[in-house]
PDB file of N, CA and C and ligand atoms in Angstrom:
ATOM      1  N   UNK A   1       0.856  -1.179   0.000  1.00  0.00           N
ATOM      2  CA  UNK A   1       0.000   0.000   0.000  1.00  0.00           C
ATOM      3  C   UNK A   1       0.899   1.238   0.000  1.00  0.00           C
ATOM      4  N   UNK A   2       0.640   2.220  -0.984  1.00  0.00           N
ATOM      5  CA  UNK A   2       1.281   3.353  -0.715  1.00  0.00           C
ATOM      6  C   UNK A   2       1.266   4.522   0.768  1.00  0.00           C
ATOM      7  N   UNK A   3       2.174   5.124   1.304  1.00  0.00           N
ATOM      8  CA  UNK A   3       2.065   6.215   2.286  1.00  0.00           C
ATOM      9  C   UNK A   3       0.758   6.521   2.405  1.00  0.00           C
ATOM     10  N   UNK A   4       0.231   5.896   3.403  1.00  0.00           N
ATOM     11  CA  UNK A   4      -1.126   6.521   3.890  1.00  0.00           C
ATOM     12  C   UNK A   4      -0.374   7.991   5.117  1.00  0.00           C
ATOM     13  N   UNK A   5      -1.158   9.797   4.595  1.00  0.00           N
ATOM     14  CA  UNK A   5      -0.497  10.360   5.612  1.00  0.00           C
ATOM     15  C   UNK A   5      -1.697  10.912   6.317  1.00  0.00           C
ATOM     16  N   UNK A   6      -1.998  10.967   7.594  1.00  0.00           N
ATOM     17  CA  UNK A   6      -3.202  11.305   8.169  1.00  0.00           C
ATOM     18  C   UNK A   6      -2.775  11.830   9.725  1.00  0.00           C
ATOM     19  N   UNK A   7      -3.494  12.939   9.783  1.00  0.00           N
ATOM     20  CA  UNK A   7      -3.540  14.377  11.168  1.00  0.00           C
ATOM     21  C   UNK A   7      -4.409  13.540  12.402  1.00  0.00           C
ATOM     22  N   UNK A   8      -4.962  12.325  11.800  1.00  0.00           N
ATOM     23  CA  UNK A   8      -5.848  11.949  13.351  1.00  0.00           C
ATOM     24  C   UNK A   8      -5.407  11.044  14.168  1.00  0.00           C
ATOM     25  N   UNK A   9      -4.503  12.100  15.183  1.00  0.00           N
ATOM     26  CA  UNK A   9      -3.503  11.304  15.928  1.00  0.00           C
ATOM     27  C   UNK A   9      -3.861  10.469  17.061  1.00  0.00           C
ATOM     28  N   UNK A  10      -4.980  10.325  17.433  1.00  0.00           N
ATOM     29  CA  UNK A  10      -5.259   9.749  18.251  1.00  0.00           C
ATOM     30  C   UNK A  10      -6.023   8.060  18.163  1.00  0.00           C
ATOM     31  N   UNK A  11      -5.483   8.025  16.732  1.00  0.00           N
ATOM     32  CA  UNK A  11      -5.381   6.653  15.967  1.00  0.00           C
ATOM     33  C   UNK A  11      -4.881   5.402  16.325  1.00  0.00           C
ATOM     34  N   UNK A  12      -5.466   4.119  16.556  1.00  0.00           N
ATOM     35  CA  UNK A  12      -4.393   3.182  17.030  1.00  0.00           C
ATOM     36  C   UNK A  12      -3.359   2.799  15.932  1.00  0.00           C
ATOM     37  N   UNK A  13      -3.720   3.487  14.664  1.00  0.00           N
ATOM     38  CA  UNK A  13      -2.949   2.917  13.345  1.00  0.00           C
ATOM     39  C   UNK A  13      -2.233   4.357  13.019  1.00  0.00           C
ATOM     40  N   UNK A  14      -1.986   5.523  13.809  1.00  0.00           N
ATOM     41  CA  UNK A  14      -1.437   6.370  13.280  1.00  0.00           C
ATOM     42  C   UNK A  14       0.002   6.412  14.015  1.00  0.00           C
ATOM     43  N   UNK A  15       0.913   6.995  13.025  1.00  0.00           N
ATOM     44  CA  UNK A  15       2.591   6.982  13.495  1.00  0.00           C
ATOM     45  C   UNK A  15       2.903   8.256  13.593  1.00  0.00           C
ATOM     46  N   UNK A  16       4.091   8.558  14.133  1.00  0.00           N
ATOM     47  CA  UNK A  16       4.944   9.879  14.134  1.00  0.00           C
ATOM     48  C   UNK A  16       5.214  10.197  12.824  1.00  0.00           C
ATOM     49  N   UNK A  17       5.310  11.411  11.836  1.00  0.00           N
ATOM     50  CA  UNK A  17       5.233  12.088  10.919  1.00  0.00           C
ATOM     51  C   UNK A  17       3.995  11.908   9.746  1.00  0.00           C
ATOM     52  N   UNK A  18       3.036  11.610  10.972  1.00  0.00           N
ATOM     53  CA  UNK A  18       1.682  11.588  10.031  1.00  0.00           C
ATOM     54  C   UNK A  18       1.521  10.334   9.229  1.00  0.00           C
ATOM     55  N   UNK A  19       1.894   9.475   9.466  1.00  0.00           N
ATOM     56  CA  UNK A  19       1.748   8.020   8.821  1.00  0.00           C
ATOM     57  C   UNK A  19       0.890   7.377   9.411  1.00  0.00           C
ATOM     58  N   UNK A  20       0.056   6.497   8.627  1.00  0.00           N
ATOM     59  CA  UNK A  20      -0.807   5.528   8.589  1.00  0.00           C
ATOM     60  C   UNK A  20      -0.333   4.077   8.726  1.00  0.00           C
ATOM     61  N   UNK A  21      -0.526   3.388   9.815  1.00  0.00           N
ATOM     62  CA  UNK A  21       0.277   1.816   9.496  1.00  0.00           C
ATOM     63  C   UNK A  21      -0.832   0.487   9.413  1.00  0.00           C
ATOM     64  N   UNK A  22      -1.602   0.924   8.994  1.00  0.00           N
ATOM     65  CA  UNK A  22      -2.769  -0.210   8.655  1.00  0.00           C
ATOM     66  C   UNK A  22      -2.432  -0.480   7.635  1.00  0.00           C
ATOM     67  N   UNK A  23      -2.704  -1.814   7.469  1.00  0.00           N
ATOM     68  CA  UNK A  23      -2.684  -3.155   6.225  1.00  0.00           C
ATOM     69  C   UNK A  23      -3.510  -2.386   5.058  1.00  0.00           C
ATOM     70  N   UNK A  24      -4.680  -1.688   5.553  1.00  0.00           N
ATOM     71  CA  UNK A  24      -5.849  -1.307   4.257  1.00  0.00           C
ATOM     72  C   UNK A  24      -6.547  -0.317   5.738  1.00  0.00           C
ATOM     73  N   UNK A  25      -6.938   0.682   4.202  1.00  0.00           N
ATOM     74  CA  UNK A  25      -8.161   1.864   4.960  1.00  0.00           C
ATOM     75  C   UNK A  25      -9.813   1.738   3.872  1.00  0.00           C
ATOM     76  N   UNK A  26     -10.383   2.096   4.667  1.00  0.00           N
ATOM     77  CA  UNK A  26     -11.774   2.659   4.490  1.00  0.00           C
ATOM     78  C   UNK A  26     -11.831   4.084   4.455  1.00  0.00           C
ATOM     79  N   UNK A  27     -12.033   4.881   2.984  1.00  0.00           N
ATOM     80  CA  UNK A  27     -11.765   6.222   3.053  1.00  0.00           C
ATOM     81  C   UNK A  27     -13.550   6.484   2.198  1.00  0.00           C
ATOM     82  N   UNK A  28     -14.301   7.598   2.927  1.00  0.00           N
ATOM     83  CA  UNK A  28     -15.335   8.486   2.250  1.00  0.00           C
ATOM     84  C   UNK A  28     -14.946   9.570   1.450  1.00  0.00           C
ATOM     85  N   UNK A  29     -15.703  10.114   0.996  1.00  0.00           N
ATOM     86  CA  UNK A  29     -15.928  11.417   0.520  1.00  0.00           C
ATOM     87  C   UNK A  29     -16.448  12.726   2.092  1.00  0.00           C
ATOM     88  N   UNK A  30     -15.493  13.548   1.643  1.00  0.00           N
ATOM     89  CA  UNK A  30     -15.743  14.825   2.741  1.00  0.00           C
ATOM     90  C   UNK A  30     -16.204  15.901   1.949  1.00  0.00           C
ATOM     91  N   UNK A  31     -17.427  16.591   1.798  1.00  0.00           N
ATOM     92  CA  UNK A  31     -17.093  18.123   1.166  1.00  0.00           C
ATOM     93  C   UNK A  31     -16.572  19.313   1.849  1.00  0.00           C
ATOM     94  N   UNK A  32     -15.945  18.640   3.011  1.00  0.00           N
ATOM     95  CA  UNK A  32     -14.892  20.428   3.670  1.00  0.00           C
ATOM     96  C   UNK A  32     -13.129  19.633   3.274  1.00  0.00           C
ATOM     97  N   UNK A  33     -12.924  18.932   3.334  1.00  0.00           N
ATOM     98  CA  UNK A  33     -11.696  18.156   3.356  1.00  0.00           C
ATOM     99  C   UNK A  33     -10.732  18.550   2.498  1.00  0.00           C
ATOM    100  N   UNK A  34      -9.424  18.382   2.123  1.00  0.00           N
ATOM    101  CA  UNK A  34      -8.729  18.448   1.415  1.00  0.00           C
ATOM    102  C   UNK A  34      -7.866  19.348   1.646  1.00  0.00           C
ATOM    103  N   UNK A  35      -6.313  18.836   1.053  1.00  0.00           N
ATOM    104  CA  UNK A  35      -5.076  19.847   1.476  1.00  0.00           C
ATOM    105  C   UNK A  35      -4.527  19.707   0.276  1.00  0.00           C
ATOM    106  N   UNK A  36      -3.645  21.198   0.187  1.00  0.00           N
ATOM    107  CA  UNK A  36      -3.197  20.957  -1.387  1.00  0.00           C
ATOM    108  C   UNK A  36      -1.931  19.846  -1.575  1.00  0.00           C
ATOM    109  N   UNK A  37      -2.142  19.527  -2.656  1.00  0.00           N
ATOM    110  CA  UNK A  37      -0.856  18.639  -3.423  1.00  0.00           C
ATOM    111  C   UNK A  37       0.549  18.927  -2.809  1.00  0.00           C
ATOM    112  N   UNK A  38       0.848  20.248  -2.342  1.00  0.00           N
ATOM    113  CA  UNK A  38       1.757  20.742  -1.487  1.00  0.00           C
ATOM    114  C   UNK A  38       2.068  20.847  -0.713  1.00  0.00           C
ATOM    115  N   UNK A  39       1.359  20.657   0.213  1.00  0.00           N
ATOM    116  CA  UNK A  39       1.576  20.514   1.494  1.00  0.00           C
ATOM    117  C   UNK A  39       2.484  19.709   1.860  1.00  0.00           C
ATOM    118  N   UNK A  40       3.061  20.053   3.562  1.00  0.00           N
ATOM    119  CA  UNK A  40       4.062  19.360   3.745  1.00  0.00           C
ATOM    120  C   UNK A  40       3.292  18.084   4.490  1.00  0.00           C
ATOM    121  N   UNK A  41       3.282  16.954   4.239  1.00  0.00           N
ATOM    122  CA  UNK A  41       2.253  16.152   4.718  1.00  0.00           C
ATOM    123  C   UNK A  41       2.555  15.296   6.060  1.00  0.00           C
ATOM    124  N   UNK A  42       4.011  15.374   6.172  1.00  0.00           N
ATOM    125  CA  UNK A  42       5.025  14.942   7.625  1.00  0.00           C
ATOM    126  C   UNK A  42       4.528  15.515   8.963  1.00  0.00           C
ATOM    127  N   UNK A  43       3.997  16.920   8.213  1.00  0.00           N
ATOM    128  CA  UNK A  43       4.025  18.245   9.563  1.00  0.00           C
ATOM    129  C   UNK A  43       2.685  18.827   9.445  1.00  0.00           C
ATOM    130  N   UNK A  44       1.451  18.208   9.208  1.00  0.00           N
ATOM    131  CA  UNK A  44       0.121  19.096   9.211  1.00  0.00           C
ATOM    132  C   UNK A  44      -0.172  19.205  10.548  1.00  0.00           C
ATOM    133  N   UNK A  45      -1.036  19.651  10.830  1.00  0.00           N
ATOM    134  CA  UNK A  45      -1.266  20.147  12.804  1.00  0.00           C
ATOM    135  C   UNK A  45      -2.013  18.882  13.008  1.00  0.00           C
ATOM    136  N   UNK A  46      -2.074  18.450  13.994  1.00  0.00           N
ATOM    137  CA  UNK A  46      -3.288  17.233  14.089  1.00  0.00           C
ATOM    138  C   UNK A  46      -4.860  17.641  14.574  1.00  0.00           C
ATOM    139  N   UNK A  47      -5.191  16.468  14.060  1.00  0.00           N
ATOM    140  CA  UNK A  47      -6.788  16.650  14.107  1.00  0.00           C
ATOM    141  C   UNK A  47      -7.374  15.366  15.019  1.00  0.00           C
ATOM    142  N   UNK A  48      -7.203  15.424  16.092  1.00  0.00           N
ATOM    143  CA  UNK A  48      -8.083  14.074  16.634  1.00  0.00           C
ATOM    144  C   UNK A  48      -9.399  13.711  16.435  1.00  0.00           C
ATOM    145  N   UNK A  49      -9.678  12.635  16.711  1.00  0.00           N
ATOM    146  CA  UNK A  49     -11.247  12.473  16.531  1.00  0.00           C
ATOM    147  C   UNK A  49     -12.098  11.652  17.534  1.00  0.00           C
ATOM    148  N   UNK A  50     -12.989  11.960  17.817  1.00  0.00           N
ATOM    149  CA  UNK A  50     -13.913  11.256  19.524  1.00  0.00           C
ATOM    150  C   UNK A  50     -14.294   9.991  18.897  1.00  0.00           C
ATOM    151  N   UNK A  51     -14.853   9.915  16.852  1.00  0.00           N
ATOM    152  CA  UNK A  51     -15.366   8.645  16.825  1.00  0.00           C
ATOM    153  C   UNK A  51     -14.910   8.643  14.804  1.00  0.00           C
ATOM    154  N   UNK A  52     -15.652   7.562  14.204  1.00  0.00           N
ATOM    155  CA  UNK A  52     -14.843   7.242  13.178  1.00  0.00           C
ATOM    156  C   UNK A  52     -15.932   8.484  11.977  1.00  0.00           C
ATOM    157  N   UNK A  53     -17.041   8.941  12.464  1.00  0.00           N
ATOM    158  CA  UNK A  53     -17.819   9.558  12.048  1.00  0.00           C
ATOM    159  C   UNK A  53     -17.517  11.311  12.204  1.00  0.00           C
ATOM    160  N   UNK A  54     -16.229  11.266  12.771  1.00  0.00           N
ATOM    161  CA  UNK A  54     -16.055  12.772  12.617  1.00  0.00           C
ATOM    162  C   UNK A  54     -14.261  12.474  11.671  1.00  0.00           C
ATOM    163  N   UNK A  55     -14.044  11.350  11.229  1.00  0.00           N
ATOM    164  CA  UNK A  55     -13.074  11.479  10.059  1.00  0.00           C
ATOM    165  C   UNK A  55     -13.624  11.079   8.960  1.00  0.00           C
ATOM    166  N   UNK A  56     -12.416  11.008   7.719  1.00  0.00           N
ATOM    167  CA  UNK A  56     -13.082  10.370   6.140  1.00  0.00           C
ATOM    168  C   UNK A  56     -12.768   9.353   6.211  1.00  0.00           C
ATOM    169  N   UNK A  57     -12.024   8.615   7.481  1.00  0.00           N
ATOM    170  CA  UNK A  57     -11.473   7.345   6.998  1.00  0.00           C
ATOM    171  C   UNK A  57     -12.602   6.187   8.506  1.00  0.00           C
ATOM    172  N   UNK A  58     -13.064   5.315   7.920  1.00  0.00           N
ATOM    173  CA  UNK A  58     -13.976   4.707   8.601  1.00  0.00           C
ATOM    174  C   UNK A  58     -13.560   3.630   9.043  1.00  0.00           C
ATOM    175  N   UNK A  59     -11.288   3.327   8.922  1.00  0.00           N
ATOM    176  CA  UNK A  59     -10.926   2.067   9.730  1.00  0.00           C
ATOM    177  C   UNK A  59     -10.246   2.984  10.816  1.00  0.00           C
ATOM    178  N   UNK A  60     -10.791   4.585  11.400  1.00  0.00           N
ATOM    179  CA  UNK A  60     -10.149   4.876  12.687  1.00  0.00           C
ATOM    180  C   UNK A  60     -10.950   3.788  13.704  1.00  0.00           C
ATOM    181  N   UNK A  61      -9.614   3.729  14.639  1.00  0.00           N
ATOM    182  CA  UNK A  61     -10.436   2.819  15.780  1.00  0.00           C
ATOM    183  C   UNK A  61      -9.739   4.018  16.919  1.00  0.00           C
ATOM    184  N   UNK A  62     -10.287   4.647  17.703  1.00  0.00           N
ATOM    185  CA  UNK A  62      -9.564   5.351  18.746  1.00  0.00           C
ATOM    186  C   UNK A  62      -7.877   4.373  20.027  1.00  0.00           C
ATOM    187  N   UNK A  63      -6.870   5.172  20.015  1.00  0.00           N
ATOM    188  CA  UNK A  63      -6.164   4.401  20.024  1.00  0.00           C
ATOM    189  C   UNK A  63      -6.225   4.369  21.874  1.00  0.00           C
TER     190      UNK A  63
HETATM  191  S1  LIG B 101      -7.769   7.423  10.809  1.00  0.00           S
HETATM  192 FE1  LIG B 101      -7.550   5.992   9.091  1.00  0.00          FE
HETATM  193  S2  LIG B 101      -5.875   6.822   7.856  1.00  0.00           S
HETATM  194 FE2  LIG B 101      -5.778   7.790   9.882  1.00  0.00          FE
HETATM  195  S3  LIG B 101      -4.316   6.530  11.049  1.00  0.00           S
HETATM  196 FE3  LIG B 101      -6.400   5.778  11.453  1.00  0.00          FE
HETATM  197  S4  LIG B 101      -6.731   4.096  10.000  1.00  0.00           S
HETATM  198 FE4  LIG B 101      -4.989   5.325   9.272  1.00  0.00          FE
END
């Protein structure tokens, strides 16, 4: 699987510089979402989340 990079640090599958370490994700559609192509994706601010319904990705499990 390619670099999954994701801000919701309070992930049991999330790593230090914004990495994803799950086998496979479950990703939706967001209409507020999105960062440009540019961004530095190592260093975005984090975004935690209380449940899997306030991210786009629906394999958060709170860590
Ligand atoms: S929320 Fe999804 S993409 Fe982010 S670390 Fe968890 S499983 Fe990976």
């Amino acid at each position: 699987m390619p670099d999954v990079h994701c801000t919701v640090d309070n992930c049991k599958y999330w790593t230090t510089k914004n990495l994803c370490t799950a086998d496979n994700i479950i990703v939706q559609n967001d209409g507020e979402g999105g960062v440009s192509p540019d961004a530095q994706l190592s260093s975005l601010d984090a975004t935690p989340a209380s449940s899997k319904d306030e991210t786009c990705c629906q394999t958060f499990q709170q860590g």
